[in-house]
């Protein structure tokens, strides 16, 4: 007899009484469990019995389903209120527009409607040295903003982003802040930062790219030849203003 | 009057008082949040030097990023640097020397000044010249020499541009 067989024999002799006792107990539980399952099955398959069972255990069912139903109802009500608010807001705008149309000339109305849908509007143009972040020239309709600091911070943010994403070929090109958008156009050792509101459209980018390219073709050599960048500032700012006033006009025509 | 623009950077280890010196010198437009997020903040002060209106664009670099690649990128195109150390922490002087050596290696000929800050915390009888080699002593707390430091660097930068 092997060792395993000997142990099995010993187990049979020692545990036979326990085994009989446990098996008889298990049979009792087994039959109880089976009858409970059968009862539930018969109640579920018979709608009448199921409804009786539910009505008998109403309180228990409410305790279980109540919190879940509450959450679902709350979400549904919130969504419905949101929809109603949106409808009220739209109706109010429609009514307001109708009233405005009664008193405002048609041409102005058209222009206003178009501007509302996000026609791009150039707010600032900054020509900046790529490395130093120093401003070489600007065109800005906002006298309160210190464009020197803005140029420096644009350069710092640009440098940070370019380093963080360790990209030599790709550069930061676009910054979006609330209703203001900033598009950066690199050109040699300089870059233009154009701050605008409205949509970032293909037409806008085409006009800006063409305008900047044309401007830089004429003035970049002059910048490179100048030893003292300070002497360029007023001159270049004047030229940028002239150029971008034209660009704004073109943009206005093409947008309408 | 001719306008002149210059990029000035304050460098030095953490906690030597670079930002405090700038705060003493300019009204700051941006919060300290920029220093902790992108490691730099730009401020501006316009001063008159040698009959010229000089717009100093002052870049405050966070001491924590001294070993980052971003640090040397921020230094590009700089006209002059102010190296700051804490007179009460000799280690900060050694650290500053290492920073300046690294900068001069990458940007040779860059105009610079070495400033020992927090002079208000030093015993007046201490002979600081025996301990450190510096250009100026300053105190952001009392304001001592703060304006002078920026003016002197601006003069150096203008002179170097005029002799090009």
Short mmCIF file of N, CA, C and O in Angstrom, two decimals, chain A residues 15-110:
data_model
loop_
_atom_site.label_atom_id
_atom_site.label_comp_id
_atom_site.label_asym_id
_atom_site.label_seq_id
_atom_site.Cartn_x
_atom_site.Cartn_y
_atom_site.Cartn_z
N UNK A 15 -13.10 9.61 9.84
CA UNK A 15 -14.08 10.67 9.53
C UNK A 15 -15.43 10.14 9.05
O UNK A 15 -16.30 10.92 8.66
N UNK A 16 -15.62 8.83 9.08
CA UNK A 16 -16.86 8.28 8.50
C UNK A 16 -18.11 8.80 9.24
O UNK A 16 -19.09 9.17 8.60
N UNK A 17 -18.06 8.90 10.57
CA UNK A 17 -19.22 9.37 11.34
C UNK A 17 -19.56 10.83 11.00
O UNK A 17 -20.72 11.19 10.78
N UNK A 18 -18.50 11.67 10.95
CA UNK A 18 -18.70 13.11 10.61
C UNK A 18 -19.32 13.26 9.23
O UNK A 18 -20.19 14.10 9.00
N UNK A 19 -18.82 12.46 8.29
CA UNK A 19 -19.30 12.57 6.91
C UNK A 19 -20.80 12.28 6.85
O UNK A 19 -21.55 13.01 6.19
N UNK A 20 -21.22 11.24 7.53
CA UNK A 20 -22.65 10.87 7.50
C UNK A 20 -23.49 12.03 8.08
O UNK A 20 -24.50 12.42 7.52
N UNK A 21 -23.00 12.61 9.19
CA UNK A 21 -23.75 13.69 9.85
C UNK A 21 -23.87 14.93 8.94
O UNK A 21 -24.95 15.48 8.76
N UNK A 22 -22.77 15.30 8.33
CA UNK A 22 -22.76 16.51 7.47
C UNK A 22 -23.64 16.29 6.23
O UNK A 22 -24.40 17.17 5.83
N UNK A 23 -23.55 15.08 5.65
CA UNK A 23 -24.33 14.81 4.44
C UNK A 23 -25.83 14.88 4.73
O UNK A 23 -26.61 15.41 3.92
N UNK A 24 -26.24 14.37 5.90
CA UNK A 24 -27.67 14.40 6.24
C UNK A 24 -28.14 15.85 6.45
O UNK A 24 -29.21 16.25 6.01
N UNK A 25 -27.26 16.65 7.08
CA UNK A 25 -27.59 18.09 7.28
C UNK A 25 -27.70 18.81 5.93
O UNK A 25 -28.62 19.58 5.70
N UNK A 26 -26.74 18.52 5.05
CA UNK A 26 -26.69 19.18 3.74
C UNK A 26 -27.94 18.84 2.92
O UNK A 26 -28.50 19.70 2.24
N UNK A 27 -28.38 17.58 3.01
CA UNK A 27 -29.58 17.17 2.29
C UNK A 27 -30.78 18.01 2.73
O UNK A 27 -31.61 18.40 1.90
N UNK A 28 -30.84 18.27 4.04
CA UNK A 28 -31.93 19.10 4.57
C UNK A 28 -31.91 20.50 3.98
O UNK A 28 -32.91 20.98 3.45
N UNK A 29 -30.71 21.14 4.00
CA UNK A 29 -30.55 22.50 3.41
C UNK A 29 -30.86 22.51 1.93
O UNK A 29 -31.48 23.42 1.41
N UNK A 30 -30.40 21.46 1.24
CA UNK A 30 -30.53 21.37 -0.21
C UNK A 30 -32.01 21.37 -0.60
O UNK A 30 -32.43 22.12 -1.49
N UNK A 31 -32.77 20.52 0.07
CA UNK A 31 -34.20 20.43 -0.28
C UNK A 31 -34.92 21.74 0.05
O UNK A 31 -35.78 22.21 -0.70
N UNK A 32 -34.49 22.40 1.17
CA UNK A 32 -35.10 23.68 1.57
C UNK A 32 -34.83 24.76 0.50
O UNK A 32 -35.71 25.50 0.08
N UNK A 33 -33.57 24.79 0.04
CA UNK A 33 -33.14 25.76 -0.97
C UNK A 33 -33.88 25.54 -2.29
O UNK A 33 -34.37 26.49 -2.92
N UNK A 34 -33.98 24.27 -2.70
CA UNK A 34 -34.65 23.95 -3.96
C UNK A 34 -36.13 24.34 -3.91
O UNK A 34 -36.65 24.92 -4.89
N UNK A 35 -36.77 24.07 -2.79
CA UNK A 35 -38.20 24.43 -2.71
C UNK A 35 -38.39 25.95 -2.73
O UNK A 35 -39.34 26.46 -3.32
N UNK A 36 -37.43 26.71 -2.11
CA UNK A 36 -37.50 28.18 -2.14
C UNK A 36 -37.35 28.71 -3.55
O UNK A 36 -38.09 29.61 -3.98
N UNK A 37 -36.40 28.13 -4.29
CA UNK A 37 -36.18 28.57 -5.68
C UNK A 37 -37.43 28.28 -6.52
O UNK A 37 -37.87 29.13 -7.31
N UNK A 38 -37.98 27.09 -6.32
CA UNK A 38 -39.18 26.71 -7.09
C UNK A 38 -40.35 27.66 -6.79
O UNK A 38 -41.09 28.07 -7.69
N UNK A 39 -40.44 28.04 -5.52
CA UNK A 39 -41.53 28.94 -5.12
C UNK A 39 -41.39 30.31 -5.82
O UNK A 39 -42.36 30.86 -6.38
N UNK A 40 -40.14 30.84 -5.80
CA UNK A 40 -39.87 32.14 -6.45
C UNK A 40 -40.17 32.05 -7.93
O UNK A 40 -40.80 32.94 -8.53
N UNK A 41 -39.72 30.94 -8.54
CA UNK A 41 -39.95 30.74 -9.99
C UNK A 41 -41.44 30.74 -10.31
O UNK A 41 -41.87 31.39 -11.27
N UNK A 42 -42.20 30.02 -9.50
CA UNK A 42 -43.64 29.94 -9.78
C UNK A 42 -44.31 31.31 -9.58
O UNK A 42 -45.20 31.69 -10.34
N UNK A 43 -43.83 32.08 -8.59
CA UNK A 43 -44.42 33.41 -8.36
C UNK A 43 -44.11 34.39 -9.48
O UNK A 43 -44.95 35.18 -9.89
N UNK A 44 -42.86 34.29 -9.98
CA UNK A 44 -42.46 35.21 -11.07
C UNK A 44 -43.20 34.87 -12.36
O UNK A 44 -43.65 35.75 -13.08
N UNK A 45 -43.30 33.58 -12.65
CA UNK A 45 -43.95 33.18 -13.91
C UNK A 45 -45.46 33.43 -13.87
O UNK A 45 -46.09 33.60 -14.90
N UNK A 46 -46.03 33.49 -12.67
CA UNK A 46 -47.47 33.77 -12.57
C UNK A 46 -47.67 35.23 -12.14
O UNK A 46 -47.43 35.59 -10.98
N UNK A 47 -48.14 36.11 -13.05
CA UNK A 47 -48.26 37.54 -12.72
C UNK A 47 -49.17 37.81 -11.53
O UNK A 47 -48.90 38.73 -10.75
N UNK A 48 -50.20 37.04 -11.41
CA UNK A 48 -51.14 37.29 -10.30
C UNK A 48 -50.45 37.08 -8.95
O UNK A 48 -50.53 37.91 -8.04
N UNK A 49 -49.74 35.93 -8.88
CA UNK A 49 -49.03 35.62 -7.63
C UNK A 49 -47.95 36.67 -7.34
O UNK A 49 -47.73 37.08 -6.19
N UNK A 50 -47.27 37.11 -8.43
CA UNK A 50 -46.17 38.09 -8.28
C UNK A 50 -46.70 39.43 -7.74
O UNK A 50 -46.11 40.03 -6.84
N UNK A 51 -47.84 39.85 -8.28
CA UNK A 51 -48.40 41.13 -7.82
C UNK A 51 -48.85 41.03 -6.36
O UNK A 51 -48.71 41.99 -5.59
N UNK A 52 -49.38 39.86 -6.00
CA UNK A 52 -49.79 39.66 -4.59
C UNK A 52 -48.54 39.75 -3.69
O UNK A 52 -48.54 40.43 -2.65
N UNK A 53 -47.48 39.09 -4.16
CA UNK A 53 -46.23 39.10 -3.39
C UNK A 53 -45.69 40.52 -3.23
O UNK A 53 -45.26 40.92 -2.14
N UNK A 54 -45.77 41.28 -4.32
CA UNK A 54 -45.27 42.67 -4.28
C UNK A 54 -46.10 43.51 -3.32
O UNK A 54 -45.55 44.29 -2.53
N UNK A 55 -47.42 43.36 -3.43
CA UNK A 55 -48.26 44.19 -2.55
C UNK A 55 -48.08 43.83 -1.08
O UNK A 55 -48.19 44.69 -0.20
N UNK A 56 -47.76 42.57 -0.83
CA UNK A 56 -47.52 42.16 0.56
C UNK A 56 -46.23 42.79 1.10
O UNK A 56 -46.11 43.12 2.27
N UNK A 57 -45.23 42.92 0.18
CA UNK A 57 -43.91 43.44 0.61
C UNK A 57 -43.66 44.86 0.11
O UNK A 57 -42.54 45.22 -0.23
N UNK A 58 -44.71 45.64 0.08
CA UNK A 58 -44.62 47.01 -0.47
C UNK A 58 -43.52 47.85 0.21
O UNK A 58 -42.70 48.48 -0.45
N UNK A 59 -43.52 47.82 1.53
CA UNK A 59 -42.57 48.65 2.28
C UNK A 59 -41.12 48.29 1.94
O UNK A 59 -40.29 49.17 1.71
N UNK A 60 -40.85 46.98 1.88
CA UNK A 60 -39.49 46.53 1.55
C UNK A 60 -39.10 47.00 0.15
O UNK A 60 -37.98 47.49 -0.07
N UNK A 61 -40.04 46.87 -0.79
CA UNK A 61 -39.75 47.28 -2.17
C UNK A 61 -39.46 48.78 -2.26
O UNK A 61 -38.55 49.20 -2.96
N UNK A 62 -40.23 49.55 -1.52
CA UNK A 62 -40.02 51.02 -1.55
C UNK A 62 -38.64 51.36 -0.99
O UNK A 62 -37.92 52.19 -1.53
N UNK A 63 -38.25 50.65 0.10
CA UNK A 63 -36.94 50.90 0.70
C UNK A 63 -35.82 50.61 -0.29
O UNK A 63 -34.81 51.32 -0.34
N UNK A 64 -36.01 49.56 -1.09
CA UNK A 64 -34.95 49.18 -2.04
C UNK A 64 -34.95 50.10 -3.26
O UNK A 64 -33.92 50.64 -3.66
N UNK A 65 -36.14 50.28 -3.84
CA UNK A 65 -36.20 51.02 -5.12
C UNK A 65 -36.25 52.54 -4.95
O UNK A 65 -35.86 53.27 -5.86
N UNK A 66 -36.71 52.98 -3.81
CA UNK A 66 -36.90 54.42 -3.58
C UNK A 66 -35.69 55.28 -3.95
O UNK A 66 -35.80 56.16 -4.81
N UNK A 67 -34.54 55.01 -3.32
CA UNK A 67 -33.37 55.87 -3.61
C UNK A 67 -32.97 55.85 -5.10
O UNK A 67 -32.64 56.88 -5.66
N UNK A 68 -33.05 54.64 -5.72
CA UNK A 68 -32.68 54.55 -7.14
C UNK A 68 -33.63 55.35 -8.02
O UNK A 68 -33.22 56.09 -8.90
N UNK A 69 -34.93 55.20 -7.74
CA UNK A 69 -35.93 55.92 -8.52
C UNK A 69 -35.79 57.43 -8.32
O UNK A 69 -35.91 58.21 -9.26
N UNK A 70 -35.51 57.81 -7.08
CA UNK A 70 -35.35 59.23 -6.75
C UNK A 70 -34.27 59.88 -7.60
O UNK A 70 -34.47 60.95 -8.18
N UNK A 71 -33.11 59.21 -7.70
CA UNK A 71 -32.00 59.73 -8.51
C UNK A 71 -32.40 59.89 -9.97
O UNK A 71 -32.12 60.89 -10.61
N UNK A 72 -33.10 58.84 -10.49
CA UNK A 72 -33.50 58.87 -11.90
C UNK A 72 -34.49 59.99 -12.16
O UNK A 72 -34.38 60.72 -13.15
N UNK A 73 -35.44 60.14 -11.24
CA UNK A 73 -36.45 61.20 -11.41
C UNK A 73 -35.78 62.58 -11.35
O UNK A 73 -36.06 63.45 -12.16
N UNK A 74 -34.84 62.73 -10.41
CA UNK A 74 -34.14 64.01 -10.25
C UNK A 74 -33.42 64.39 -11.55
O UNK A 74 -33.52 65.51 -12.04
N UNK A 75 -32.71 63.39 -12.13
CA UNK A 75 -31.97 63.66 -13.38
C UNK A 75 -32.93 64.03 -14.51
O UNK A 75 -32.66 64.94 -15.29
N UNK A 76 -34.05 63.32 -14.57
CA UNK A 76 -35.01 63.57 -15.63
C UNK A 76 -35.57 65.00 -15.51
O UNK A 76 -35.63 65.74 -16.49
N UNK A 77 -35.94 65.36 -14.27
CA UNK A 77 -36.51 66.70 -14.04
C UNK A 77 -35.49 67.79 -14.40
O UNK A 77 -35.81 68.78 -15.05
N UNK A 78 -34.23 67.58 -13.99
CA UNK A 78 -33.17 68.56 -14.30
C UNK A 78 -33.02 68.76 -15.81
O UNK A 78 -32.92 69.88 -16.30
N UNK A 79 -32.99 67.64 -16.54
CA UNK A 79 -32.85 67.70 -17.99
C UNK A 79 -34.02 68.44 -18.63
O UNK A 79 -33.84 69.26 -19.54
N UNK A 80 -35.23 68.17 -18.12
CA UNK A 80 -36.42 68.83 -18.67
C UNK A 80 -36.38 70.33 -18.40
O UNK A 80 -36.72 71.13 -19.27
N UNK A 81 -35.94 70.71 -17.18
CA UNK A 81 -35.87 72.15 -16.83
C UNK A 81 -34.87 72.86 -17.74
O UNK A 81 -35.11 73.95 -18.24
N UNK A 82 -33.74 72.17 -17.99
CA UNK A 82 -32.70 72.72 -18.90
C UNK A 82 -33.30 73.01 -20.28
O UNK A 82 -33.09 74.07 -20.86
N UNK A 83 -34.07 72.02 -20.79
CA UNK A 83 -34.68 72.18 -22.12
C UNK A 83 -35.65 73.36 -22.13
O UNK A 83 -35.66 74.16 -23.07
N UNK A 84 -36.44 73.47 -21.06
CA UNK A 84 -37.43 74.56 -20.99
C UNK A 84 -36.71 75.92 -20.97
O UNK A 84 -37.08 76.85 -21.68
N UNK A 85 -35.61 76.00 -20.17
CA UNK A 85 -34.84 77.25 -20.10
C UNK A 85 -34.32 77.66 -21.46
O UNK A 85 -34.35 78.83 -21.83
N UNK A 86 -33.78 76.67 -22.18
CA UNK A 86 -33.24 76.93 -23.52
C UNK A 86 -34.33 77.47 -24.44
O UNK A 86 -34.11 78.42 -25.19
N UNK A 87 -35.52 76.84 -24.36
CA UNK A 87 -36.63 77.27 -25.22
C UNK A 87 -37.05 78.70 -24.88
O UNK A 87 -37.28 79.52 -25.76
N UNK A 88 -37.09 79.00 -23.55
CA UNK A 88 -37.48 80.36 -23.14
C UNK A 88 -36.47 81.38 -23.65
O UNK A 88 -36.82 82.42 -24.19
N UNK A 89 -35.18 81.03 -23.51
CA UNK A 89 -34.11 81.93 -23.95
C UNK A 89 -34.19 82.19 -25.46
O UNK A 89 -34.07 83.32 -25.92
N UNK A 90 -34.42 81.13 -26.23
CA UNK A 90 -34.53 81.27 -27.68
C UNK A 90 -35.72 82.14 -28.05
O UNK A 90 -35.65 83.00 -28.93
N UNK A 91 -36.84 81.93 -27.36
CA UNK A 91 -38.05 82.71 -27.65
C UNK A 91 -37.80 84.17 -27.34
O UNK A 91 -38.20 85.05 -28.11
N UNK A 92 -37.10 84.42 -26.22
CA UNK A 92 -36.81 85.80 -25.83
C UNK A 92 -35.95 86.49 -26.89
O UNK A 92 -36.21 87.61 -27.30
N UNK A 93 -34.90 85.77 -27.36
CA UNK A 93 -34.02 86.33 -28.40
C UNK A 93 -34.78 86.59 -29.69
O UNK A 93 -34.58 87.60 -30.35
N UNK A 94 -35.66 85.65 -30.03
CA UNK A 94 -36.44 85.79 -31.26
C UNK A 94 -37.31 87.05 -31.17
O UNK A 94 -37.36 87.85 -32.08
N UNK A 95 -37.97 87.23 -30.01
CA UNK A 95 -38.85 88.37 -29.78
C UNK A 95 -38.04 89.67 -29.83
O UNK A 95 -38.45 90.64 -30.46
N UNK A 96 -36.84 89.64 -29.19
CA UNK A 96 -35.95 90.81 -29.16
C UNK A 96 -35.53 91.19 -30.59
O UNK A 96 -35.56 92.34 -30.98
N UNK A 97 -35.14 90.18 -31.38
CA UNK A 97 -34.72 90.42 -32.76
C UNK A 97 -35.85 91.01 -33.59
O UNK A 97 -35.65 91.92 -34.39
N UNK A 98 -37.05 90.49 -33.38
CA UNK A 98 -38.21 90.99 -34.13
C UNK A 98 -38.45 92.47 -33.81
O UNK A 98 -38.68 93.28 -34.71
N UNK A 99 -38.35 92.78 -32.52
CA UNK A 99 -38.54 94.17 -32.10
C UNK A 99 -37.47 95.08 -32.70
O UNK A 99 -37.77 96.15 -33.23
N UNK A 100 -36.19 94.60 -32.63
CA UNK A 100 -35.06 95.39 -33.18
C UNK A 100 -35.26 95.63 -34.67
O UNK A 100 -35.05 96.73 -35.16
N UNK A 101 -35.70 94.59 -35.39
CA UNK A 101 -35.89 94.71 -36.83
C UNK A 101 -36.92 95.77 -37.22
O UNK A 101 -36.86 96.33 -38.30
N UNK A 102 -37.84 96.02 -36.31
CA UNK A 102 -38.87 97.03 -36.60
C UNK A 102 -38.29 98.44 -36.63
O UNK A 102 -38.77 99.30 -37.34
N UNK A 103 -37.22 98.65 -35.83
CA UNK A 103 -36.71 100.03 -35.66
C UNK A 103 -35.34 100.30 -36.29
O UNK A 103 -34.92 101.43 -36.37
N UNK A 104 -34.60 99.26 -36.68
CA UNK A 104 -33.23 99.46 -37.19
C UNK A 104 -33.22 99.24 -38.70
O UNK A 104 -33.87 98.32 -39.20
N UNK A 105 -32.47 100.11 -39.48
CA UNK A 105 -32.41 99.93 -40.93
C UNK A 105 -31.86 98.55 -41.32
O UNK A 105 -31.04 97.97 -40.61
N UNK A 106 -32.28 98.08 -42.49
CA UNK A 106 -31.97 96.72 -42.89
C UNK A 106 -30.47 96.46 -43.05
O UNK A 106 -29.95 95.42 -42.61
N UNK A 107 -29.73 97.45 -43.66
CA UNK A 107 -28.30 97.23 -43.90
C UNK A 107 -27.54 97.04 -42.57
O UNK A 107 -26.69 96.18 -42.44
N UNK A 108 -27.90 97.87 -41.58
CA UNK A 108 -27.23 97.75 -40.28
C UNK A 108 -27.60 96.44 -39.60
O UNK A 108 -26.77 95.79 -38.97
N UNK A 109 -28.86 96.06 -39.78
CA UNK A 109 -29.32 94.80 -39.18
C UNK A 109 -28.51 93.63 -39.72
O UNK A 109 -28.07 92.76 -38.98
N UNK A 110 -28.29 93.66 -41.04
CA UNK A 110 -27.54 92.58 -41.68
C UNK A 110 -26.14 92.51 -41.10
O UNK A 110 -25.63 91.45 -40.76
#
